Short mmCIF file of C-alpha atoms in Angstrom, two decimals:
data_model
loop_
_atom_site.label_atom_id
_atom_site.label_comp_id
_atom_site.label_asym_id
_atom_site.label_seq_id
_atom_site.Cartn_x
_atom_site.Cartn_y
_atom_site.Cartn_z
CA MET G 1 276.55 -30.66 -26.55
CA ARG G 2 272.84 -30.76 -26.06
CA ASN G 3 271.64 -30.18 -22.72
CA TYR G 4 268.19 -29.73 -23.03
CA ARG G 5 265.98 -30.82 -25.39
CA TYR G 6 265.36 -28.16 -27.28
CA ARG G 7 267.52 -24.77 -27.68
CA GLY G 8 264.85 -22.48 -29.46
CA TYR G 9 260.85 -22.11 -28.46
CA LEU G 10 258.25 -20.34 -30.94
CA ILE G 11 255.51 -19.67 -28.88
CA ASP G 12 251.83 -18.94 -29.40
CA LEU G 13 250.37 -16.22 -27.26
CA ASP G 14 246.33 -16.26 -26.98
CA GLY G 15 245.47 -19.68 -24.91
CA THR G 16 248.90 -20.49 -24.40
CA LEU G 17 250.16 -17.22 -22.48
CA PHE G 18 247.21 -15.77 -21.77
CA ARG G 19 243.40 -15.90 -22.12
CA GLY G 20 241.94 -12.69 -23.19
CA LYS G 21 242.43 -10.27 -20.53
CA GLU G 22 243.69 -13.40 -18.22
CA VAL G 23 247.59 -14.16 -17.73
CA ILE G 24 248.05 -18.01 -17.71
CA PRO G 25 250.42 -18.35 -14.57
CA GLU G 26 252.00 -21.53 -15.77
CA GLY G 27 252.74 -19.51 -18.58
CA LEU G 28 254.94 -17.22 -16.93
CA GLN G 29 256.34 -19.55 -14.78
CA PHE G 30 257.49 -21.04 -17.92
CA ILE G 31 259.01 -18.33 -19.50
CA GLU G 32 260.77 -17.72 -16.20
CA LYS G 33 262.40 -21.37 -16.69
CA LEU G 34 263.48 -20.66 -20.48
CA GLU G 35 264.79 -17.59 -19.48
CA GLU G 36 267.29 -19.04 -16.12
CA ARG G 37 268.00 -21.55 -18.35
CA GLY G 38 269.47 -19.29 -21.12
CA LEU G 39 267.26 -20.83 -23.96
CA SER G 40 266.19 -19.20 -27.10
CA TYR G 41 262.17 -18.17 -27.59
CA LEU G 42 260.49 -15.97 -29.83
CA TYR G 43 256.66 -14.59 -29.49
CA LEU G 44 254.76 -15.84 -32.80
CA THR G 45 250.97 -14.75 -33.37
CA ASN G 46 248.91 -14.62 -36.18
CA ASN G 47 247.34 -11.24 -35.21
CA SER G 48 248.28 -9.06 -37.88
CA SER G 49 246.45 -5.84 -36.96
CA ARG G 50 249.01 -4.93 -33.59
CA ARG G 51 252.88 -3.85 -34.48
CA PRO G 52 255.32 -6.05 -32.43
CA GLU G 53 255.85 -2.95 -30.16
CA GLN G 54 252.21 -3.19 -28.99
CA VAL G 55 252.41 -6.97 -28.57
CA ALA G 56 255.19 -6.82 -26.71
CA GLU G 57 253.71 -4.25 -24.58
CA LYS G 58 250.48 -6.20 -24.11
CA LEU G 59 252.72 -9.09 -22.75
CA ARG G 60 254.78 -7.34 -20.47
CA GLY G 61 251.27 -5.88 -18.89
CA PHE G 62 250.50 -9.66 -18.06
CA GLY G 63 254.09 -9.97 -16.37
CA TYR G 64 255.83 -11.36 -19.23
CA PRO G 65 259.48 -10.32 -20.47
CA ALA G 66 259.14 -9.25 -23.95
CA HIS G 67 260.65 -7.08 -26.51
CA PRO G 68 259.24 -6.00 -29.75
CA GLU G 69 262.47 -8.21 -31.45
CA GLN G 70 260.74 -11.41 -29.84
CA VAL G 71 257.64 -10.69 -31.37
CA VAL G 72 256.91 -12.25 -35.09
CA THR G 73 253.57 -11.10 -36.10
CA SER G 74 251.54 -12.60 -39.52
CA SER G 75 252.04 -8.95 -40.95
CA ALA G 76 255.86 -8.72 -40.26
CA ALA G 77 256.36 -12.24 -41.95
CA THR G 78 253.90 -11.13 -44.68
CA ALA G 79 255.86 -8.01 -45.47
CA ARG G 80 259.40 -10.32 -45.72
CA THR G 81 257.79 -12.88 -47.93
CA LEU G 82 256.68 -9.78 -50.18
CA VAL G 83 260.15 -8.61 -50.53
CA GLU G 84 261.62 -12.08 -50.84
CA SER G 85 259.10 -13.19 -53.68
CA PHE G 86 259.50 -9.91 -55.55
CA GLY G 87 263.35 -9.36 -55.25
CA ARG G 88 262.45 -5.85 -54.01
CA PRO G 89 259.68 -3.79 -52.10
CA PRO G 90 256.69 -4.12 -54.25
CA SER G 91 253.79 -1.97 -54.47
CA VAL G 92 250.72 -3.28 -51.99
CA TYR G 93 247.24 -2.30 -51.97
CA PRO G 94 246.49 -3.75 -48.37
CA ILE G 95 243.45 -4.41 -46.64
CA GLY G 96 244.43 -4.00 -43.08
CA GLU G 97 245.20 -2.41 -40.09
CA GLU G 98 248.22 -0.22 -38.58
CA GLY G 99 250.25 -3.49 -37.76
CA LEU G 100 249.84 -4.67 -41.39
CA VAL G 101 250.60 -0.98 -42.73
CA CYS G 102 253.15 -0.46 -40.72
CA ALA G 103 254.94 -3.88 -41.40
CA LEU G 104 254.80 -3.12 -44.91
CA GLU G 105 255.95 0.17 -44.78
CA GLY G 106 259.00 -0.65 -42.52
CA ALA G 107 260.03 -3.34 -45.21
CA GLY G 108 259.94 -0.22 -48.00
CA CYS G 109 256.60 -1.18 -49.70
CA ARG G 110 254.95 1.50 -51.57
CA ILE G 111 251.01 1.47 -50.26
CA VAL G 112 248.93 2.30 -53.54
CA THR G 113 245.61 1.63 -54.70
CA ASP G 114 246.17 1.76 -58.65
CA ARG G 115 247.61 -1.25 -60.10
CA PRO G 116 249.58 -2.46 -57.02
CA ASP G 117 252.07 -5.49 -57.70
CA ALA G 118 250.51 -7.36 -54.72
CA VAL G 119 247.22 -7.10 -52.77
CA VAL G 120 247.47 -8.10 -49.10
CA VAL G 121 244.47 -8.81 -47.08
CA GLY G 122 244.44 -9.25 -43.21
CA ILE G 123 242.25 -8.49 -40.58
CA ASP G 124 240.34 -5.16 -41.15
CA ARG G 125 237.69 -4.07 -38.99
CA THR G 126 236.88 -1.25 -41.48
CA PHE G 127 236.44 -3.65 -44.53
CA SER G 128 234.16 -2.61 -47.54
CA TYR G 129 232.58 -3.38 -50.36
CA ASP G 130 234.83 -0.55 -52.05
CA LYS G 131 238.15 -2.03 -50.59
CA MET G 132 236.84 -5.43 -51.76
CA LYS G 133 236.55 -4.20 -55.11
CA THR G 134 239.73 -2.27 -55.35
CA ALA G 135 241.51 -5.76 -54.38
CA VAL G 136 239.65 -8.05 -56.73
CA LEU G 137 240.10 -5.44 -59.59
CA ALA G 138 243.94 -5.44 -58.82
CA ILE G 139 243.92 -9.12 -59.02
CA ARG G 140 241.97 -9.60 -62.01
CA ALA G 141 244.42 -6.92 -63.56
CA GLY G 142 247.34 -9.39 -62.51
CA ALA G 143 248.66 -8.40 -59.14
CA ARG G 144 249.49 -11.22 -56.95
CA TYR G 145 247.60 -12.28 -53.78
CA PHE G 146 248.40 -12.59 -50.57
CA GLY G 147 246.85 -13.09 -47.22
CA THR G 148 248.47 -12.56 -43.57
CA ASN G 149 246.51 -15.60 -41.92
CA GLY G 150 243.88 -17.89 -43.02
CA ASP G 151 241.75 -17.76 -39.22
CA LEU G 152 238.20 -17.80 -40.58
CA VAL G 153 237.33 -16.06 -36.64
CA LEU G 154 238.49 -13.67 -34.36
CA PRO G 155 237.51 -15.18 -30.63
CA THR G 156 236.52 -11.81 -28.88
CA GLU G 157 234.71 -10.96 -26.03
CA GLU G 158 231.35 -10.51 -28.09
CA GLY G 159 232.00 -13.89 -29.18
CA LEU G 160 233.23 -15.26 -32.68
CA LEU G 161 233.59 -12.53 -35.05
CA PRO G 162 234.87 -12.87 -39.02
CA GLY G 163 238.71 -13.30 -39.06
CA SER G 164 241.50 -12.51 -41.55
CA GLY G 165 240.45 -15.68 -43.45
CA SER G 166 237.05 -14.56 -43.51
CA LEU G 167 238.19 -11.43 -45.63
CA CYS G 168 240.56 -13.50 -47.49
CA THR G 169 237.70 -15.83 -48.93
CA ALA G 170 235.70 -13.31 -49.52
CA VAL G 171 238.20 -11.56 -52.00
CA ALA G 172 239.43 -15.18 -52.99
CA VAL G 173 235.91 -16.28 -54.47
CA ALA G 174 235.41 -12.62 -55.91
CA SER G 175 238.51 -12.47 -57.88
CA GLY G 176 238.69 -16.38 -58.81
CA VAL G 177 242.20 -16.45 -57.24
CA LYS G 178 243.24 -18.17 -54.02
CA PRO G 179 245.64 -15.87 -51.56
CA THR G 180 249.23 -17.19 -50.34
CA LEU G 181 248.63 -17.45 -46.77
CA ILE G 182 251.57 -16.63 -44.59
CA GLY G 183 250.61 -17.17 -40.68
CA LYS G 184 250.56 -20.22 -39.08
CA PRO G 185 250.19 -23.00 -39.88
CA GLU G 186 251.84 -22.18 -43.10
CA LYS G 187 255.22 -22.24 -43.63
CA PRO G 188 256.68 -18.20 -44.04
CA ILE G 189 256.34 -17.21 -40.52
CA VAL G 190 257.93 -20.18 -39.22
CA ASP G 191 260.71 -19.75 -41.79
CA MET G 192 260.80 -16.07 -40.50
CA ALA G 193 261.01 -17.19 -36.99
CA LEU G 194 263.76 -19.77 -37.43
CA LYS G 195 265.81 -17.52 -38.88
CA ARG G 196 265.67 -14.89 -36.22
CA LEU G 197 266.14 -17.75 -33.69
CA GLY G 198 269.22 -18.61 -35.70
CA LEU G 199 268.67 -22.29 -34.91
CA PRO G 200 267.72 -25.11 -36.87
CA PRO G 201 264.35 -27.07 -37.08
CA GLU G 202 265.42 -30.17 -35.24
CA GLU G 203 266.50 -27.98 -32.11
CA THR G 204 263.28 -26.26 -31.78
CA VAL G 205 259.80 -26.48 -30.99
CA ILE G 206 256.43 -24.97 -31.53
CA VAL G 207 254.35 -24.28 -28.41
CA GLY G 208 250.36 -23.44 -28.36
CA ASP G 209 246.97 -24.40 -28.07
CA ASN G 210 245.64 -24.60 -31.39
CA LEU G 211 245.81 -27.79 -33.45
CA ALA G 212 244.72 -26.58 -36.64
CA THR G 213 247.52 -23.58 -36.40
CA ASP G 214 250.44 -23.99 -34.13
CA ILE G 215 250.36 -28.07 -34.44
CA GLN G 216 249.76 -27.65 -38.26
CA ALA G 217 252.73 -25.46 -38.53
CA GLY G 218 254.99 -27.87 -36.95
CA VAL G 219 253.66 -30.72 -39.33
CA ASN G 220 254.01 -28.33 -42.16
CA THR G 221 257.64 -27.20 -41.38
CA GLY G 222 259.02 -30.58 -40.00
CA ILE G 223 259.00 -28.89 -36.06
CA ASP G 224 258.59 -30.83 -33.06
CA THR G 225 255.28 -29.55 -31.16
CA LEU G 226 254.38 -29.24 -27.59
CA LEU G 227 249.95 -28.90 -27.61
CA VAL G 228 248.80 -27.43 -24.32
CA PHE G 229 245.24 -27.59 -23.49
CA THR G 230 244.60 -24.19 -21.92
CA GLY G 231 242.78 -22.82 -25.06
CA VAL G 232 241.21 -23.75 -28.02
CA THR G 233 241.90 -27.78 -28.62
CA THR G 234 240.72 -30.31 -26.09
CA PRO G 235 242.46 -33.62 -25.40
CA LYS G 236 239.32 -35.49 -27.25
CA GLU G 237 239.55 -33.23 -30.58
CA HIS G 238 243.25 -33.90 -30.38
CA ALA G 239 242.87 -37.72 -30.07
CA GLY G 240 240.29 -37.87 -32.93
CA ALA G 241 242.68 -35.82 -35.34
CA ASP G 242 244.25 -36.49 -38.52
CA ILE G 243 247.69 -34.92 -36.98
CA SER G 244 249.05 -35.62 -33.80
CA ALA G 245 251.23 -33.34 -31.54
CA THR G 246 254.89 -34.55 -30.68
CA TYR G 247 253.69 -33.64 -26.98
CA THR G 248 250.53 -32.89 -24.87
CA LEU G 249 250.69 -31.44 -21.49
CA ASP G 250 247.45 -30.13 -19.75
CA SER G 251 249.52 -27.20 -18.43
CA LEU G 252 252.99 -25.91 -19.34
CA LYS G 253 253.97 -26.36 -15.70
CA ASP G 254 254.42 -29.94 -16.37
CA TRP G 255 257.14 -29.43 -19.22
CA ASP G 256 260.35 -31.27 -18.64
CA PHE G 257 263.50 -29.09 -19.81
CA ILE G 258 265.64 -32.26 -20.29
CA MET Q 1 194.86 -28.14 -77.05
CA ARG Q 2 198.27 -27.03 -77.50
CA ASN Q 3 199.50 -24.97 -80.36
CA TYR Q 4 202.73 -23.90 -79.04
CA ARG Q 5 205.39 -25.74 -77.75
CA TYR Q 6 205.34 -23.89 -74.66
CA ARG Q 7 202.90 -21.74 -73.21
CA GLY Q 8 205.03 -19.87 -70.48
CA TYR Q 9 208.42 -17.93 -70.89
CA LEU Q 10 210.66 -17.44 -68.31
CA ILE Q 11 213.16 -15.04 -69.33
CA ASP Q 12 216.45 -14.04 -68.27
CA LEU Q 13 217.52 -10.11 -68.81
CA ASP Q 14 221.16 -9.42 -69.35
CA GLY Q 15 222.86 -11.31 -72.13
CA THR Q 16 219.39 -12.58 -73.28
CA LEU Q 17 217.32 -9.07 -73.79
CA PHE Q 18 220.52 -6.58 -73.42
CA ARG Q 19 223.82 -6.50 -73.21
CA GLY Q 20 224.58 -3.54 -70.28
CA LYS Q 21 223.58 -0.58 -71.81
CA GLU Q 22 222.57 -2.03 -75.47
CA VAL Q 23 219.26 -3.66 -76.35
CA ILE Q 24 219.64 -6.98 -78.25
CA PRO Q 25 217.36 -6.38 -81.35
CA GLU Q 26 216.54 -10.16 -81.59
CA GLY Q 27 215.04 -10.02 -78.04
CA LEU Q 28 212.46 -7.26 -78.99
CA GLN Q 29 211.42 -9.41 -81.68
CA PHE Q 30 211.32 -12.49 -79.61
CA ILE Q 31 209.02 -10.74 -76.92
CA GLU Q 32 206.68 -9.25 -79.82
CA LYS Q 33 206.40 -12.92 -81.23
CA LEU Q 34 205.03 -13.48 -77.89
CA GLU Q 35 202.44 -11.00 -77.17
CA GLU Q 36 201.25 -11.43 -80.70
CA ARG Q 37 200.72 -14.92 -79.91
CA GLY Q 38 199.34 -14.28 -76.46
CA LEU Q 39 201.64 -16.63 -75.03
CA SER Q 40 202.63 -15.83 -70.83
CA TYR Q 41 206.17 -14.68 -69.66
CA LEU Q 42 207.68 -13.36 -67.01
CA TYR Q 43 211.26 -11.61 -66.71
CA LEU Q 44 213.22 -13.39 -64.18
CA THR Q 45 216.30 -11.99 -62.64
CA ASN Q 46 218.74 -12.84 -59.93
CA ASN Q 47 219.56 -8.72 -59.32
CA SER Q 48 218.65 -7.85 -55.76
CA SER Q 49 219.13 -4.74 -55.69
CA ARG Q 50 216.59 -3.04 -57.82
CA ARG Q 51 212.49 -3.15 -57.02
CA PRO Q 52 210.49 -4.83 -59.81
CA GLU Q 53 209.29 -1.04 -60.75
CA GLN Q 54 212.84 -0.18 -61.37
CA VAL Q 55 213.56 -3.28 -63.51
CA ALA Q 56 210.35 -2.62 -65.66
CA GLU Q 57 211.31 1.12 -66.11
CA LYS Q 58 214.88 -0.20 -67.37
CA LEU Q 59 212.84 -2.52 -69.58
CA ARG Q 60 210.94 -0.52 -71.21
CA GLY Q 61 213.97 1.97 -71.81
CA PHE Q 62 215.05 -0.77 -74.15
CA GLY Q 63 211.72 -0.63 -76.07
CA TYR Q 64 210.34 -3.68 -73.84
CA PRO Q 65 206.44 -4.13 -72.68
CA ALA Q 66 207.08 -4.61 -69.26
CA HIS Q 67 204.76 -4.12 -66.20
CA PRO Q 68 206.51 -4.47 -62.50
CA GLU Q 69 204.16 -7.55 -62.04
CA GLN Q 70 205.79 -9.12 -65.02
CA VAL Q 71 209.53 -8.92 -63.31
CA VAL Q 72 210.35 -11.31 -60.64
CA THR Q 73 213.21 -10.53 -58.79
CA SER Q 74 215.66 -12.60 -56.64
CA SER Q 75 214.53 -10.18 -53.78
CA ALA Q 76 211.00 -10.87 -54.40
CA ALA Q 77 211.31 -14.41 -54.44
CA THR Q 78 213.43 -14.40 -50.79
CA ALA Q 79 211.04 -12.24 -49.09
CA ARG Q 80 208.12 -14.74 -50.44
CA THR Q 81 210.51 -17.80 -49.45
CA LEU Q 82 210.78 -16.31 -45.86
CA VAL Q 83 207.14 -15.84 -45.52
CA GLU Q 84 206.68 -19.51 -46.60
CA SER Q 85 209.34 -20.89 -44.24
CA PHE Q 86 208.70 -19.42 -41.27
CA GLY Q 87 204.72 -19.84 -41.62
CA ARG Q 88 204.34 -15.58 -41.15
CA PRO Q 89 206.83 -12.96 -42.09
CA PRO Q 90 209.69 -13.33 -39.67
CA SER Q 91 212.23 -10.45 -38.25
CA VAL Q 92 215.28 -9.95 -40.87
CA TYR Q 93 218.39 -8.66 -40.85
CA PRO Q 94 219.27 -7.98 -44.44
CA ILE Q 95 222.49 -7.19 -46.20
CA GLY Q 96 221.68 -5.66 -49.42
CA GLU Q 97 220.06 -2.90 -51.03
CA GLU Q 98 216.71 -1.24 -51.88
CA GLY Q 99 215.36 -3.66 -53.93
CA LEU Q 100 215.88 -6.14 -50.82
CA VAL Q 101 215.13 -3.83 -48.53
CA CYS Q 102 211.51 -3.17 -50.39
CA ALA Q 103 210.82 -6.76 -51.30
CA LEU Q 104 211.15 -7.45 -46.97
CA GLU Q 105 208.91 -4.77 -46.07
CA GLY Q 106 206.81 -5.49 -48.85
CA ALA Q 107 206.28 -8.86 -47.49
CA GLY Q 108 205.53 -7.63 -43.86
CA CYS Q 109 208.72 -8.60 -42.60
CA ARG Q 110 210.18 -6.39 -39.61
CA ILE Q 111 213.59 -5.51 -40.54
CA VAL Q 112 216.05 -5.30 -36.89
CA THR Q 113 219.59 -5.83 -36.43
CA ASP Q 114 219.09 -7.14 -32.58
CA ARG Q 115 218.34 -10.88 -32.56
CA PRO Q 116 216.41 -11.16 -35.69
CA ASP Q 117 214.67 -14.87 -37.13
CA ALA Q 118 216.63 -14.40 -40.38
CA VAL Q 119 219.64 -13.05 -41.75
CA VAL Q 120 219.38 -12.50 -45.85
CA VAL Q 121 222.56 -11.17 -47.90
CA GLY Q 122 222.43 -9.76 -51.20
CA ILE Q 123 224.72 -7.58 -53.11
CA ASP Q 124 225.52 -4.38 -51.22
CA ARG Q 125 227.57 -1.61 -52.45
CA THR Q 126 227.77 -0.40 -48.81
CA PHE Q 127 228.90 -3.87 -47.24
CA SER Q 128 230.87 -3.42 -44.15
CA TYR Q 129 232.99 -5.52 -41.30
CA ASP Q 130 230.44 -4.37 -38.88
CA LYS Q 131 227.27 -5.74 -41.32
CA MET Q 132 229.31 -8.67 -41.63
CA LYS Q 133 230.01 -8.67 -37.60
CA THR Q 134 226.04 -8.28 -37.12
CA ALA Q 135 224.97 -10.98 -39.67
CA VAL Q 136 227.51 -13.40 -38.01
CA LEU Q 137 226.41 -12.55 -34.67
CA ALA Q 138 223.20 -13.30 -35.30
CA ILE Q 139 223.41 -16.64 -37.29
CA ARG Q 140 225.24 -18.07 -34.32
CA ALA Q 141 223.19 -17.22 -31.85
CA GLY Q 142 220.31 -18.90 -34.33
CA ALA Q 143 218.91 -16.68 -36.95
CA ARG Q 144 218.44 -18.87 -40.00
CA TYR Q 145 220.65 -17.76 -43.07
CA PHE Q 146 219.55 -17.31 -46.71
CA GLY Q 147 221.45 -15.27 -49.39
CA THR Q 148 218.97 -13.34 -52.46
CA ASN Q 149 221.63 -15.28 -54.96
CA GLY Q 150 224.95 -17.40 -55.50
CA ASP Q 151 226.54 -15.11 -58.32
CA LEU Q 152 230.04 -14.49 -57.13
CA VAL Q 153 230.71 -11.44 -59.67
CA LEU Q 154 229.03 -8.97 -60.87
CA PRO Q 155 229.75 -8.17 -64.74
CA THR Q 156 230.01 -4.04 -64.89
CA GLU Q 157 231.68 -1.75 -67.30
CA GLU Q 158 234.74 -1.49 -64.57
CA GLY Q 159 235.10 -5.00 -64.88
CA LEU Q 160 234.25 -8.23 -62.95
CA LEU Q 161 233.04 -6.45 -59.73
CA PRO Q 162 232.36 -8.74 -55.98
CA GLY Q 163 228.65 -10.20 -56.34
CA SER Q 164 226.06 -11.44 -53.97
CA GLY Q 165 227.71 -14.69 -53.69
CA SER Q 166 231.01 -13.26 -52.68
CA LEU Q 167 229.33 -11.52 -49.93
CA CYS Q 168 227.27 -14.71 -48.77
CA THR Q 169 230.51 -16.58 -48.80
CA ALA Q 170 231.99 -14.23 -46.53
CA VAL Q 171 229.34 -14.31 -44.21
CA ALA Q 172 229.25 -18.69 -44.57
CA VAL Q 173 232.66 -18.91 -43.60
CA ALA Q 174 232.56 -16.61 -40.52
CA SER Q 175 229.23 -18.08 -39.37
CA GLY Q 176 230.06 -21.54 -40.04
CA VAL Q 177 226.29 -21.84 -41.76
CA LYS Q 178 225.73 -22.01 -45.52
CA PRO Q 179 223.28 -20.08 -46.98
CA THR Q 180 219.85 -20.96 -48.35
CA LEU Q 181 220.00 -19.95 -51.75
CA ILE Q 182 217.08 -18.37 -53.67
CA GLY Q 183 217.97 -16.84 -57.18
CA LYS Q 184 218.72 -18.93 -60.29
CA PRO Q 185 219.63 -21.63 -60.46
CA GLU Q 186 218.04 -22.60 -57.16
CA LYS Q 187 214.31 -23.43 -57.25
CA PRO Q 188 212.83 -20.60 -55.09
CA ILE Q 189 212.79 -18.01 -57.18
CA VAL Q 190 211.60 -20.45 -60.36
CA ASP Q 191 208.63 -21.72 -58.18
CA MET Q 192 207.60 -18.53 -57.41
CA ALA Q 193 207.63 -17.49 -61.22
CA LEU Q 194 205.65 -20.76 -62.24
CA LYS Q 195 203.23 -19.64 -59.54
CA ARG Q 196 202.52 -16.27 -60.97
CA LEU Q 197 202.49 -18.00 -64.38
CA GLY Q 198 199.65 -20.12 -63.62
CA LEU Q 199 201.38 -22.82 -65.36
CA PRO Q 200 202.55 -26.24 -65.03
CA PRO Q 201 206.40 -26.82 -65.73
CA GLU Q 202 205.94 -28.82 -68.64
CA GLU Q 203 204.49 -26.00 -70.25
CA THR Q 204 207.19 -23.52 -69.49
CA VAL Q 205 210.54 -22.76 -70.68
CA ILE Q 206 213.27 -21.05 -69.01
CA VAL Q 207 215.28 -18.66 -71.78
CA GLY Q 208 218.86 -17.41 -70.93
CA ASP Q 209 222.57 -16.78 -71.84
CA ASN Q 210 223.87 -18.45 -68.80
CA LEU Q 211 224.62 -22.18 -68.33
CA ALA Q 212 225.32 -22.21 -64.54
CA THR Q 213 222.48 -19.83 -63.74
CA ASP Q 214 219.40 -20.14 -66.43
CA ILE Q 215 220.20 -23.55 -67.87
CA GLN Q 216 220.90 -25.26 -64.29
CA ALA Q 217 218.01 -23.39 -63.50
CA GLY Q 218 216.02 -25.77 -65.95
CA VAL Q 219 218.02 -28.77 -64.59
CA ASN Q 220 217.17 -28.03 -61.01
CA THR Q 221 213.51 -27.94 -61.39
CA GLY Q 222 212.43 -30.32 -64.46
CA ILE Q 223 211.75 -27.41 -66.54
CA ASP Q 224 212.75 -27.35 -70.47
CA THR Q 225 215.25 -24.67 -71.59
CA LEU Q 226 216.74 -22.20 -74.31
CA LEU Q 227 220.11 -21.29 -74.09
CA VAL Q 228 221.14 -18.28 -76.36
CA PHE Q 229 224.86 -17.89 -77.22
CA THR Q 230 224.25 -13.66 -76.73
CA GLY Q 231 225.62 -13.54 -73.43
CA VAL Q 232 228.06 -15.35 -70.88
CA THR Q 233 228.18 -19.19 -72.13
CA THR Q 234 229.73 -19.73 -75.46
CA PRO Q 235 228.75 -22.98 -77.77
CA LYS Q 236 232.00 -24.73 -76.72
CA GLU Q 237 231.77 -24.02 -72.91
CA HIS Q 238 228.15 -25.37 -73.47
CA ALA Q 239 229.44 -28.78 -75.66
CA GLY Q 240 231.94 -29.42 -72.55
CA ALA Q 241 229.78 -28.86 -69.98
CA ASP Q 242 228.04 -31.25 -67.62
CA ILE Q 243 224.54 -30.24 -68.17
CA SER Q 244 223.12 -29.55 -71.47
CA ALA Q 245 219.95 -27.42 -72.10
CA THR Q 246 217.00 -28.59 -74.10
CA TYR Q 247 217.43 -26.12 -77.14
CA THR Q 248 220.60 -24.03 -78.29
CA LEU Q 249 220.38 -20.99 -80.44
CA ASP Q 250 222.71 -18.25 -81.64
CA SER Q 251 220.19 -15.66 -82.04
CA LEU Q 252 216.41 -15.49 -80.18
CA LYS Q 253 215.08 -14.68 -83.94
CA ASP Q 254 215.69 -18.52 -84.77
CA TRP Q 255 213.29 -19.75 -82.45
CA ASP Q 256 210.13 -21.66 -83.91
CA PHE Q 257 207.29 -21.01 -81.50
CA ILE Q 258 205.42 -24.54 -82.62
#
């Protein structure tokens, strides 16, 4: 028996539940309604730099109920994908920050610089020529190449800064190998979230503000999507795009659960 | 009266006159014959990290006659292009090594990090996220974007390392702006060499081992080319390519000057 359109929600963070340092109040109400109805939900983020604990803490700071287990990061999905791809935790040379290294170590991967099984690139504010060189030589020597997410830029208060995808591209053109990408809009992060949610795709909806990541993720995995115009994508951009969301809303307060 | 097929030679270095730390003896004979016949020639290199003085010194170390004025680097061509494009020496934020900074300063450009007129990216073994960020913010704020050369990799004894073009690409995808490239196969470096040679294109030939840079430079500028199979490009690759050299030789010793 389905009392609700969807039993599971995979929800984006920045632009959907908050904007930079500001909460989006309709996001709070939305999560409150999910809780009242006993519906399942997870927070899904391409941010690879923070641990789930840190993301949950940030959400709680805005007033959202959030445990670390409710947070799926691109780093966690990358670690999971690596272990599945190799059939065991591989040795990894990571270019990334705390969130990535902790996720890899937590999954049993050994962090090495010499002859790794895999190279993983995520956002790294201490990215350097030497790191790039180590990654490129390892990939040219046969290491498999993964990227946490393809976002070329990182929106910050300073402006649009280089994102994970730009670092991935630098290593890709220098090594001649394109990375397997994990975060939205790719399948691996969604697969991990569905498995944790324990629900089939058809009872799940992806909620986000970004056509190229959130909505494209739904298109790539056959999951319905709800695009909310409180962040990156405008109604005009959505209207002119090749793909479209299952639902669009100006605000999450307008969502009808039944 | 033309006694010789060409009065001017624009000659590549690595793969043509030497290979890494080893001289190519036929290159020495070739330059000797140019000298005997009183023909003009310049050394043309995409290497942006060294000053012309340093390149000439390296060549003399192999036994080549070489003054700094005979060396045209991608850095020198970049500095010249900047001054011409702006009609004056612009302020520049450079990502690069000694050769680039010296060329820019020598052309009267002011090196700045804040609000530069132009951003220039060349090979930089101290490339970092912070440099990338400074470049990207400047380009997004309106600075014009130039790259010394598009070579994605740098052949070294350690293997193929990230080259100037890989760093250019990283800044390009993060800024959303493609650079104006200066080195071979682009026109600016050839234009500068022709001007210094003081000869028309039809009396000049480009000599090199690399189809994608040396020979493509000739195709792009309407200058005849001589491809020598002592470096990067193989006869098979040349045969299967979209472009072709005017002449091909297994060794420079087989060149007939008349």
